Coordinates of C-alpha atoms in Angstrom, one line a residue:
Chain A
X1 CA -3.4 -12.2 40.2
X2 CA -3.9 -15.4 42.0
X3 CA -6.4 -16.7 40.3
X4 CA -4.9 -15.8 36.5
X5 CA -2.0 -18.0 38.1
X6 CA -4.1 -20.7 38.5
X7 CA -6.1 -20.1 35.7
X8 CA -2.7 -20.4 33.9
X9 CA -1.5 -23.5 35.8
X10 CA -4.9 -25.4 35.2
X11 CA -4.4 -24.4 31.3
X12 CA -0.9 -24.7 31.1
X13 CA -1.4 -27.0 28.0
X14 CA -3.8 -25.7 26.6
X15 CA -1.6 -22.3 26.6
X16 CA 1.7 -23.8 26.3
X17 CA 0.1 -25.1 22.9
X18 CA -0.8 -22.4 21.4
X19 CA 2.4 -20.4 22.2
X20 CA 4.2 -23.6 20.7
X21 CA 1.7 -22.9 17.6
X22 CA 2.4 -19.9 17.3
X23 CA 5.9 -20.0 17.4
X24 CA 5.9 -22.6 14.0
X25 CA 3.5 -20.5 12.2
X26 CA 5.5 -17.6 12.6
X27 CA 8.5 -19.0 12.0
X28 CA 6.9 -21.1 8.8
X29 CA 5.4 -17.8 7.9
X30 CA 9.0 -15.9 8.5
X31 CA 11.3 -18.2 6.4
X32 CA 9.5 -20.1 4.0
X33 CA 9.0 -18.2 1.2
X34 CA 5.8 -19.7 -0.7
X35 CA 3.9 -20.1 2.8
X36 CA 4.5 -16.3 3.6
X37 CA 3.3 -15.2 -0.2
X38 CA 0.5 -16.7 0.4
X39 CA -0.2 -15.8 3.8
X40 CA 0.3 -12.1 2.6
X41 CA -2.0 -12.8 -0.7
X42 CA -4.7 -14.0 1.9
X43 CA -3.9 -11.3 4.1
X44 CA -3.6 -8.3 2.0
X45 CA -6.7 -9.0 -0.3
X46 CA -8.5 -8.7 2.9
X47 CA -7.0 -5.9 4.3
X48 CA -6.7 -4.3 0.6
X49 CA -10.4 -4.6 0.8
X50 CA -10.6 -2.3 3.9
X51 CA -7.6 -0.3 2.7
X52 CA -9.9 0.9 -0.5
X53 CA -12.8 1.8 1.6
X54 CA -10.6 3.3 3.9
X55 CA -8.8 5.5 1.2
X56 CA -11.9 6.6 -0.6
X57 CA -13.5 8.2 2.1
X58 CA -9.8 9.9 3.2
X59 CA -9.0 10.4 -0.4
X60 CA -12.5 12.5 -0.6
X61 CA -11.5 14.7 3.0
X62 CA -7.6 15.5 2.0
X63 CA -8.9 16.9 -2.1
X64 CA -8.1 20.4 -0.8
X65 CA -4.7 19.4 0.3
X66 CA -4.1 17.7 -3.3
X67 CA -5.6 20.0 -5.6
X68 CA -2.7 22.2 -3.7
X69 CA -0.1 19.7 -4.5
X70 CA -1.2 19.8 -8.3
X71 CA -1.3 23.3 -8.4
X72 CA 1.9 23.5 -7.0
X73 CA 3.5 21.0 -9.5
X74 CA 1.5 22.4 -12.4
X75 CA 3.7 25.4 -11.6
X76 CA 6.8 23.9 -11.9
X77 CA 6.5 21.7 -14.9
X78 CA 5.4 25.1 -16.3
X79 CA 8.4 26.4 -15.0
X80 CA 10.5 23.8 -16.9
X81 CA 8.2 23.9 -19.8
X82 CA 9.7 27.4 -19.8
X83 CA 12.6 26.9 -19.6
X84 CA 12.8 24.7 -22.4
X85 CA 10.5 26.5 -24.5
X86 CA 11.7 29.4 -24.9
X87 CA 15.0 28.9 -24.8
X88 CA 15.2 28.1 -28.5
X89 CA 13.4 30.8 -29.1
X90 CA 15.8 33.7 -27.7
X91 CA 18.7 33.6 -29.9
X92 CA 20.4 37.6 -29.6
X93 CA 19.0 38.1 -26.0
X94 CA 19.1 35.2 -23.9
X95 CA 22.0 36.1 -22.0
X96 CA 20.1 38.5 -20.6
X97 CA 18.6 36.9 -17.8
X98 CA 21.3 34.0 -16.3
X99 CA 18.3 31.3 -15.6
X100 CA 18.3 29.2 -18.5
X101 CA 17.0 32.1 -20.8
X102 CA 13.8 31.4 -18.5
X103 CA 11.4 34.5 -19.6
X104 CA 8.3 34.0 -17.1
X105 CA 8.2 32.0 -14.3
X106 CA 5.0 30.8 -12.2
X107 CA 4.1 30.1 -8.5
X108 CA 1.0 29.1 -7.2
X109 CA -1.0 30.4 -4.5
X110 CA -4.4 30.4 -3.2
X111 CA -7.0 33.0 -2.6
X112 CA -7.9 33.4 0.8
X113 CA -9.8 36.8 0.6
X114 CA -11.9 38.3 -2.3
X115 CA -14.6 41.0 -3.5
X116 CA -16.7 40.5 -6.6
X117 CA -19.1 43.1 -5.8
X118 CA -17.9 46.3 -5.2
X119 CA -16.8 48.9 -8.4
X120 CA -12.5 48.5 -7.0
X121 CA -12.3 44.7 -6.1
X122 CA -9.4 43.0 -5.1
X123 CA -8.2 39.7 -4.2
X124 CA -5.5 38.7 -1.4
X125 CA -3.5 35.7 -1.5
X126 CA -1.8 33.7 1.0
X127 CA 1.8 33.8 0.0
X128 CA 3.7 37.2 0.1
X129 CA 7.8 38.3 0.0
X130 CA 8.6 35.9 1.4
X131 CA 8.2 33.2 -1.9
X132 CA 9.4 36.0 -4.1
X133 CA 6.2 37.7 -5.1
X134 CA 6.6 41.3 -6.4
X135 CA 4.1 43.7 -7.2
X136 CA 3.5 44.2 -10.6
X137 CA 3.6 40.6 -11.3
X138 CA 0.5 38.9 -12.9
X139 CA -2.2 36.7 -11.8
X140 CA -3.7 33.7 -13.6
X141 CA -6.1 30.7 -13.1
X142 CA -6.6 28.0 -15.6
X143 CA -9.3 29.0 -16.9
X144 CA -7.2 33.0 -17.7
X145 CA -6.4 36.1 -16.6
X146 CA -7.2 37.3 -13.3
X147 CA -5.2 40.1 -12.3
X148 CA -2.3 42.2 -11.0
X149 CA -0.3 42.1 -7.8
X150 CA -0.2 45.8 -5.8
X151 CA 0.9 44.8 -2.3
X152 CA 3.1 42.8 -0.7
X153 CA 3.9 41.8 2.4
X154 CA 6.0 39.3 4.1
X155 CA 3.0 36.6 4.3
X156 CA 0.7 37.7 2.1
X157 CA 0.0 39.8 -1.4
X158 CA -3.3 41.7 -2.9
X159 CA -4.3 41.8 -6.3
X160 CA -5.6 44.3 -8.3
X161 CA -8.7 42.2 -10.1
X162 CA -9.7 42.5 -13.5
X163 CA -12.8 43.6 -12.0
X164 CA -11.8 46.9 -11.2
X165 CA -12.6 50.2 -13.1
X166 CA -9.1 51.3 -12.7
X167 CA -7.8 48.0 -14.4
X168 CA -6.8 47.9 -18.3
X169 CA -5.3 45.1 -19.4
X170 CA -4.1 45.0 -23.3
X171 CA -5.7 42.1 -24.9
X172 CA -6.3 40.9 -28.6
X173 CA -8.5 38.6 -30.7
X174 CA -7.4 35.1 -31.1
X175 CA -7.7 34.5 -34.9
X176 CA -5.9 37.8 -36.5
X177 CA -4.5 39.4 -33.5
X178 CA -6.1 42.9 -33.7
X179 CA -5.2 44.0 -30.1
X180 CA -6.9 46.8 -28.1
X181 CA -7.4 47.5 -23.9
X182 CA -9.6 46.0 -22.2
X183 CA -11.4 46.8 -18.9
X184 CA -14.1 46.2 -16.8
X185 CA -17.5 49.2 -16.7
X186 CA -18.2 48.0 -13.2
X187 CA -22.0 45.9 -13.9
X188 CA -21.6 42.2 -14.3
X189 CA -18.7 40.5 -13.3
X190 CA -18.8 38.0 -16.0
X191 CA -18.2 40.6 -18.8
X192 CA -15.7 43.0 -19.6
X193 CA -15.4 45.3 -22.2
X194 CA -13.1 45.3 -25.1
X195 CA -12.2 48.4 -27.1
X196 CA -10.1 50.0 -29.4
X197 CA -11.1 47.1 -32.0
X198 CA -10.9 49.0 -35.2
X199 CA -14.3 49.0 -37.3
X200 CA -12.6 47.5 -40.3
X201 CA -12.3 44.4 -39.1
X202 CA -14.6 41.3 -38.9
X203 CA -15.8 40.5 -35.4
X204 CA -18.0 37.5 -34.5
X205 CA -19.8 36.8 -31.8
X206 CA -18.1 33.6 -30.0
X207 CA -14.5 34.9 -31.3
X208 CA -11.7 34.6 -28.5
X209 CA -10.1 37.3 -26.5
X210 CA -6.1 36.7 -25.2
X211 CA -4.1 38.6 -23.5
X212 CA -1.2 40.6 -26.3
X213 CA 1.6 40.3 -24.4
X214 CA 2.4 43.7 -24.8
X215 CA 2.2 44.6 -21.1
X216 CA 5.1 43.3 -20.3
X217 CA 2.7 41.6 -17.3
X218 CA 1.1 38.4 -18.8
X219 CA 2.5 36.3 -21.9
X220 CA 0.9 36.5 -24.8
X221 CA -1.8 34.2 -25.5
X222 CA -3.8 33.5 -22.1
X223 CA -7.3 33.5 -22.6
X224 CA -9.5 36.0 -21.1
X225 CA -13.1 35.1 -22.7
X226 CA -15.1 35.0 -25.5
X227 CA -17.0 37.7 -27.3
X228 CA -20.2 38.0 -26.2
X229 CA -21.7 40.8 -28.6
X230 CA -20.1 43.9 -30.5
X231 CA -21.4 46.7 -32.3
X232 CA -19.8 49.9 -33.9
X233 CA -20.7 52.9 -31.5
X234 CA -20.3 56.3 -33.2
X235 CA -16.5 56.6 -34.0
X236 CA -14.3 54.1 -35.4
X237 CA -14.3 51.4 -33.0
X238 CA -16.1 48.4 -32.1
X239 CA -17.9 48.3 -28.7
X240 CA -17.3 44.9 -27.9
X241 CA -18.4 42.3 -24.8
X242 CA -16.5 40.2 -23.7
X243 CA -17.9 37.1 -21.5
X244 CA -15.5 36.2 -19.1
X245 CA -13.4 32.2 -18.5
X246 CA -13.2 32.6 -15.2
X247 CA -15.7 32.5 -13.0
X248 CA -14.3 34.5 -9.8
X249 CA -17.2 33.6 -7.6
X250 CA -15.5 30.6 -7.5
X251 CA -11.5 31.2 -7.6
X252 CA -9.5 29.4 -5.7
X253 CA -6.3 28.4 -6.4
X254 CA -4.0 31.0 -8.4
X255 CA -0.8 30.9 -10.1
X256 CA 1.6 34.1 -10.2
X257 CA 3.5 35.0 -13.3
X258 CA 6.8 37.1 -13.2
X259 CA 8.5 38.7 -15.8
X260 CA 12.5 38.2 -15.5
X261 CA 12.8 40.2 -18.4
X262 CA 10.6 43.1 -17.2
X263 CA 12.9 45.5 -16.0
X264 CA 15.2 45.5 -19.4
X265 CA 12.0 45.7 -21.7
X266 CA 11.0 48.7 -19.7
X267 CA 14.3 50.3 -19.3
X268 CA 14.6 50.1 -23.0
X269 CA 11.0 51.4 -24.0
X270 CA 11.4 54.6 -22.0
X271 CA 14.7 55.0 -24.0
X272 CA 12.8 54.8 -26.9
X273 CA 10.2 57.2 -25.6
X274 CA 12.6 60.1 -24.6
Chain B
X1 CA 19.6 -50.1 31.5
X2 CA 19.5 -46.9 30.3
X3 CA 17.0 -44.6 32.1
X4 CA 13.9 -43.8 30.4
X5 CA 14.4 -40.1 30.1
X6 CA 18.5 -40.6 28.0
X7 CA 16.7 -43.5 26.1
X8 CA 13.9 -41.7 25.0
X9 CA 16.7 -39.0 24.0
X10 CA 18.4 -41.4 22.2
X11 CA 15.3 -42.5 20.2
X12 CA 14.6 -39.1 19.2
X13 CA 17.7 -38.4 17.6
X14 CA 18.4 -42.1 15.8
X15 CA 14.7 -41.2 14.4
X16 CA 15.8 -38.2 13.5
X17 CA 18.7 -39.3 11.4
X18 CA 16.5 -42.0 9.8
X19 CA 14.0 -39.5 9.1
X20 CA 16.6 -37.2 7.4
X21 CA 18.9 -39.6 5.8
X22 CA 16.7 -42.2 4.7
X23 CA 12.9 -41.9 4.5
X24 CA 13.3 -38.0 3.5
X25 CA 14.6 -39.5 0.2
X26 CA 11.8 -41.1 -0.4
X27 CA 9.0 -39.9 -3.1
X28 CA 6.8 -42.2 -4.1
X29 CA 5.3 -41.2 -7.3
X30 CA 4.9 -37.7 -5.5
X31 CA 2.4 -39.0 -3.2
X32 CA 3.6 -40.7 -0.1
X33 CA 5.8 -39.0 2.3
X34 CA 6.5 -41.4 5.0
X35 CA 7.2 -39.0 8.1
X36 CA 8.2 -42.4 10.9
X37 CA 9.9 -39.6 13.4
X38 CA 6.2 -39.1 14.4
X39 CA 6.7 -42.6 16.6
X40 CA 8.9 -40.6 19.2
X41 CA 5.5 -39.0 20.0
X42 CA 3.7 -42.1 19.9
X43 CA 5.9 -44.1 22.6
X44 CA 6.6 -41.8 24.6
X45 CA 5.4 -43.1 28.4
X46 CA 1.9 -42.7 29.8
X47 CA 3.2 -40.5 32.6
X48 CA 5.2 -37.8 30.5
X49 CA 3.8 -34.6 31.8
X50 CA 1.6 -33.0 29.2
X51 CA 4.3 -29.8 29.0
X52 CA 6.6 -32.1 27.9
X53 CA 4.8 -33.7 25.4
X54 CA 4.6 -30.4 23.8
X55 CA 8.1 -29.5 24.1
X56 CA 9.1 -32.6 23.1
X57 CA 7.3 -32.4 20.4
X58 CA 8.6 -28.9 19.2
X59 CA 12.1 -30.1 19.3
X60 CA 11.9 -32.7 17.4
X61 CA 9.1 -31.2 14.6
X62 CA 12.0 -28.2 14.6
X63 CA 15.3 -30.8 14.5
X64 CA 13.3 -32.1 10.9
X65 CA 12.5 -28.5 10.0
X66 CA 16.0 -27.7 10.3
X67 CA 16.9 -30.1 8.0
X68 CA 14.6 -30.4 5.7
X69 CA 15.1 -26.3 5.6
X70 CA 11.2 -25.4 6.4
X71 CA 11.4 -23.9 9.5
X72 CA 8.1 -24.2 11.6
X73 CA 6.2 -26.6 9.4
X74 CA 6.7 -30.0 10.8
X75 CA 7.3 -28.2 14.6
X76 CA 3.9 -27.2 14.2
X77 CA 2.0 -30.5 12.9
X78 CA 3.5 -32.5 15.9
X79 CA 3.2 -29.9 18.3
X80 CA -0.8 -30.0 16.9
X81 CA 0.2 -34.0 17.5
X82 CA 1.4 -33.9 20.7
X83 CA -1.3 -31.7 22.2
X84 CA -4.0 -34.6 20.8
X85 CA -1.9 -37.4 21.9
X86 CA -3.8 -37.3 25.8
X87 CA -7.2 -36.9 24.5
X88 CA -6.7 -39.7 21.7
X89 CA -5.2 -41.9 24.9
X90 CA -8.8 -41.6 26.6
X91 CA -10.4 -42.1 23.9
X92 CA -8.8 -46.0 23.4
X93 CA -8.5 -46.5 27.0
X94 CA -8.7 -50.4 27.0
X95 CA -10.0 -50.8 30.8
X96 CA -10.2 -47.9 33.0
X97 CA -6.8 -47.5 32.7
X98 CA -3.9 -47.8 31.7
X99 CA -1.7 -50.1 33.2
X100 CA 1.6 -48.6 35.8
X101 CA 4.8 -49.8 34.4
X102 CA 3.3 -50.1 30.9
X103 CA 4.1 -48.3 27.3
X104 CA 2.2 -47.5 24.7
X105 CA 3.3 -50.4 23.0
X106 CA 2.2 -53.4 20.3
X107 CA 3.3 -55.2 22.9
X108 CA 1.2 -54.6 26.3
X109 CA -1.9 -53.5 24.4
X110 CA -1.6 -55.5 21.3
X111 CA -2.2 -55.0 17.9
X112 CA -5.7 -53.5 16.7
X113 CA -5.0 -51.2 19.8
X114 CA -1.8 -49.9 18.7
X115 CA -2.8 -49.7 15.0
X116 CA -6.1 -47.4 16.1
X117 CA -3.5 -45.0 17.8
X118 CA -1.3 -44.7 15.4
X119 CA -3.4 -44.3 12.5
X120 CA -5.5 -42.0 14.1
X121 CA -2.9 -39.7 15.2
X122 CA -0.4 -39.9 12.2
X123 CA -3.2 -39.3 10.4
X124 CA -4.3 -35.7 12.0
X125 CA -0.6 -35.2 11.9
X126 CA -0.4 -35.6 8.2
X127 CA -3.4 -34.3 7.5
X128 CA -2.0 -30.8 9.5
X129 CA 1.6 -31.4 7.8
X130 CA 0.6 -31.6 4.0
X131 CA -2.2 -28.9 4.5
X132 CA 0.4 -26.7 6.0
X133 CA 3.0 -27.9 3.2
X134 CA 0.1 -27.1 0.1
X135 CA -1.0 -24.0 2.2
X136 CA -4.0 -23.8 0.0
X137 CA -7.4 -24.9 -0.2
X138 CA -7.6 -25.2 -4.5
X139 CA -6.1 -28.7 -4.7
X140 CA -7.5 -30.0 -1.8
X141 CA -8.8 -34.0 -2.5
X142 CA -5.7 -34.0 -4.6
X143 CA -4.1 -33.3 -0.8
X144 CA -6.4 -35.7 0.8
X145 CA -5.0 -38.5 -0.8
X146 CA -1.4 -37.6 -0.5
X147 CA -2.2 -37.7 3.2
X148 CA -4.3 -40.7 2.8
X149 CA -1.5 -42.8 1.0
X150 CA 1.2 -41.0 3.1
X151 CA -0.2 -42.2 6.3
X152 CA -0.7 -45.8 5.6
X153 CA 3.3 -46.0 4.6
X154 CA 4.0 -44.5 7.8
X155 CA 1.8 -46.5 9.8
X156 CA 3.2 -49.4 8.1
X157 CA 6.5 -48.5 8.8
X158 CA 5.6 -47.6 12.6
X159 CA 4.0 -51.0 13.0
X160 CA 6.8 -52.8 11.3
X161 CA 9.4 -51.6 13.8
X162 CA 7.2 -52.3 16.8
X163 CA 8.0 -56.3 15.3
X164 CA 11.4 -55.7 14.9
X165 CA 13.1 -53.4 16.7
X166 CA 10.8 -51.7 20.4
X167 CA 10.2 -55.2 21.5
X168 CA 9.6 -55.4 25.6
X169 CA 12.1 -53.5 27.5
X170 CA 13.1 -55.1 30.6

């Protein structure tokens, strides 16, 4: 202590100069306005430099935590999209349902368990009640259909997967919208099998498979695959392959699709049916 | 007589207020800026503690700044001034000293002295001023003579008063 004292008194000048600098610069910096633009030009192409190399290497490290932000926004611009879609669209129903007409909505969620292996797989993902998540709701990626929610609980939800013999799932060819059910025989879990095709028809290998939108589950129109091969076995049908979109070795962000007008479509079918 | 300290007060502001009110208004051509307030620093006595140079120096640097409205600019060239002044003193030290009871002064260390000390520290004041002022290295012999021209008016005018108005002070 007694020496930085002295140190300081044999300096004083030397010290009391640059505190006096200092004080100008900052004060030059502080309140005149073309020295300070400058001053932060200089500065901030510098640090800008460091920034970048900085940010890359975060930017890299947090991509989990932003593919989850787009997912999630994907989601609600679909949500919109729907809205404003569909509600031209509806003209003698829309009342129905008291959001906007809104007929599906989405939610994202991610896949934090899975089985592609076994004859009954299923998936369970990490959001559950709590969000609004129902069974019975479908289960997409971008690249198409993945599945069905069965269970739910507070946190979390399982889905029933595409992969699972005890899944069918109506679905229809793209280009002239001959629709039949499609399910999975339990081998390979990048092919499904399509059936009820009627023999009639022209079939082509490459041709694409959507979901009818006859389930009351999925909208019409998400993909599902591509036919891989078909042939006419004994009856009247088509025996058709179906190579899969979506790779589920490699799912992991999903995005939930309600029905709001689910329970009215069905109350009105089993009408019809009785 | 007036005691050194109220007199060298008094010479700070009168060369403040011909600082602001006269020389400020003149632009030559847009390349000399005679800045004269710089001679408080200059005469100031032998014996003024180096602290105070500083100081002194800050207040008046910052009295110009204030008017001229660029805080910090001129504080900081004659604050850069006022901390060479000692070391520019040892440098022209005529004998091996300078005299007790003397100034720094045309008068007690005559002419060619006087004009080496001013020129050389008005100069690295300039020089620190307009480089401050430009803040930028792209025009920079177009700032070298500015400072060049600029000092030579202000060393004139320094000189000029040292004939006519600091004569010997009883």
């Amino acid at each position: 202590m007694r020496s930085l004292l002295r140190i300081i008194i044999i300096y004083h000048f030397q010290i009391l100069f640059v505190i006096l600098e200092v004080i100008s610069i900052s004060l030059l910096l502080n309140h005149n306005n073309f020295q300070k633009a400058r001053f932060l030009n200089i500065t901030q192409s510098i640090t800008g430099r460091i920034y970048d190399k900085i940010n890359n290497t975060t930017a890299y490290l947090s991509l989990k935590k932003t593919n989850y932000r787009l997912s999630e926004e994907n989601t609600k611009l679909k949500n919109i999209l729907e809205r404003t879609y569909r509600s031209d669209e509806i003209f003698f129903f829309g009342e129905s349902d008291s959001i906007h007409h809104q007929h599906y909505f989405y939610t994202s969620a991610m896949v934090i368990n899975q089985t592609v292996n076994k004859q009954h797989n299923f998936l369970t993902l990490n959001k559950g009640s709590d969000v609004g998540i129902r069974p019975e709701m479908g289960v997409v990626s971008p690249n198409g259909v993945i599945g069905i929610v069965v269970g739910v609980s507070k946190q979390f939800s399982t889905v029933i997967s595409l992969l699972n013999l005890d899944f069918r799932v109506s679905a229809k060819l793209a280009k002239n919208n001959y629709f039949g059910s499609l399910h999975w025989d339990g081998k390979d879990y990048r092919k499904v099998k399509l059936d009820e095709i009627p023999y009639h028809i022209d079939v082509n290998v490459g041709d694409t498979v959507i979901t009818s939108g006859y389930s009351s589950i999925f909208p019409e129109g998400i993909i599902i695959g591509t036919v891989s091969n078909s042939e006419v076995k004994g009856g009247n049908f088509y025996d058709i392959e179906v190579d899969l979109s979506v790779d589920f070795k490699s799912l992991v962000y999903v995005e939930l699709i309600g029905n709001l007008q689910r329970k009215e479509q069905i109350k009105l079918e089993e009408l019809s049916n009785d | 007589m007036i005691n050194p300290v109220s007199r060298n007060i008094l010479r700070m502001f009168i060369l403040i207020l011909f600082q602001v009110l006269v020389l400020n208004n003149i632009q030559v051509s847009g390349y000399i800026n005679p800045y004269m307030y710089v001679l408080f620093i200059l005469l100031l006595p032998f014996e003024t503690p180096r602290w105070l140079l500083l100081i002194s120096g800050f207040a008046i640097g910052i009295s110009i700044d204030l008017f001229a409205n660029t805080p910090g600019m001129h504080a900081s060239a004659t604050v850069f001034m006022a901390f060479l002044r000692p070391y520019v003193l040892k440098l022209f030290m005529p004998h091996d000293e300078y005299e007790p009871g003397s100034y720094p002064r045309l008068y007690y260390y005559g002419f060619t002295w006087f004009l080496k000390y001013s020129l050389v520290l008005v100069f690295l004041h300039h020089t620190f001023l307009f480089y401050v002022e430009t803040f930028r290295m792209t025009f920079f012999f177009h700032t070298m003579l500015r400072v060049l021209l600029s000092t030579l008016f202000s060393v004139f005018l320094i000189i000029l008063s040292q004939f006519f108005i600091f004569r010997k002070q009883k």
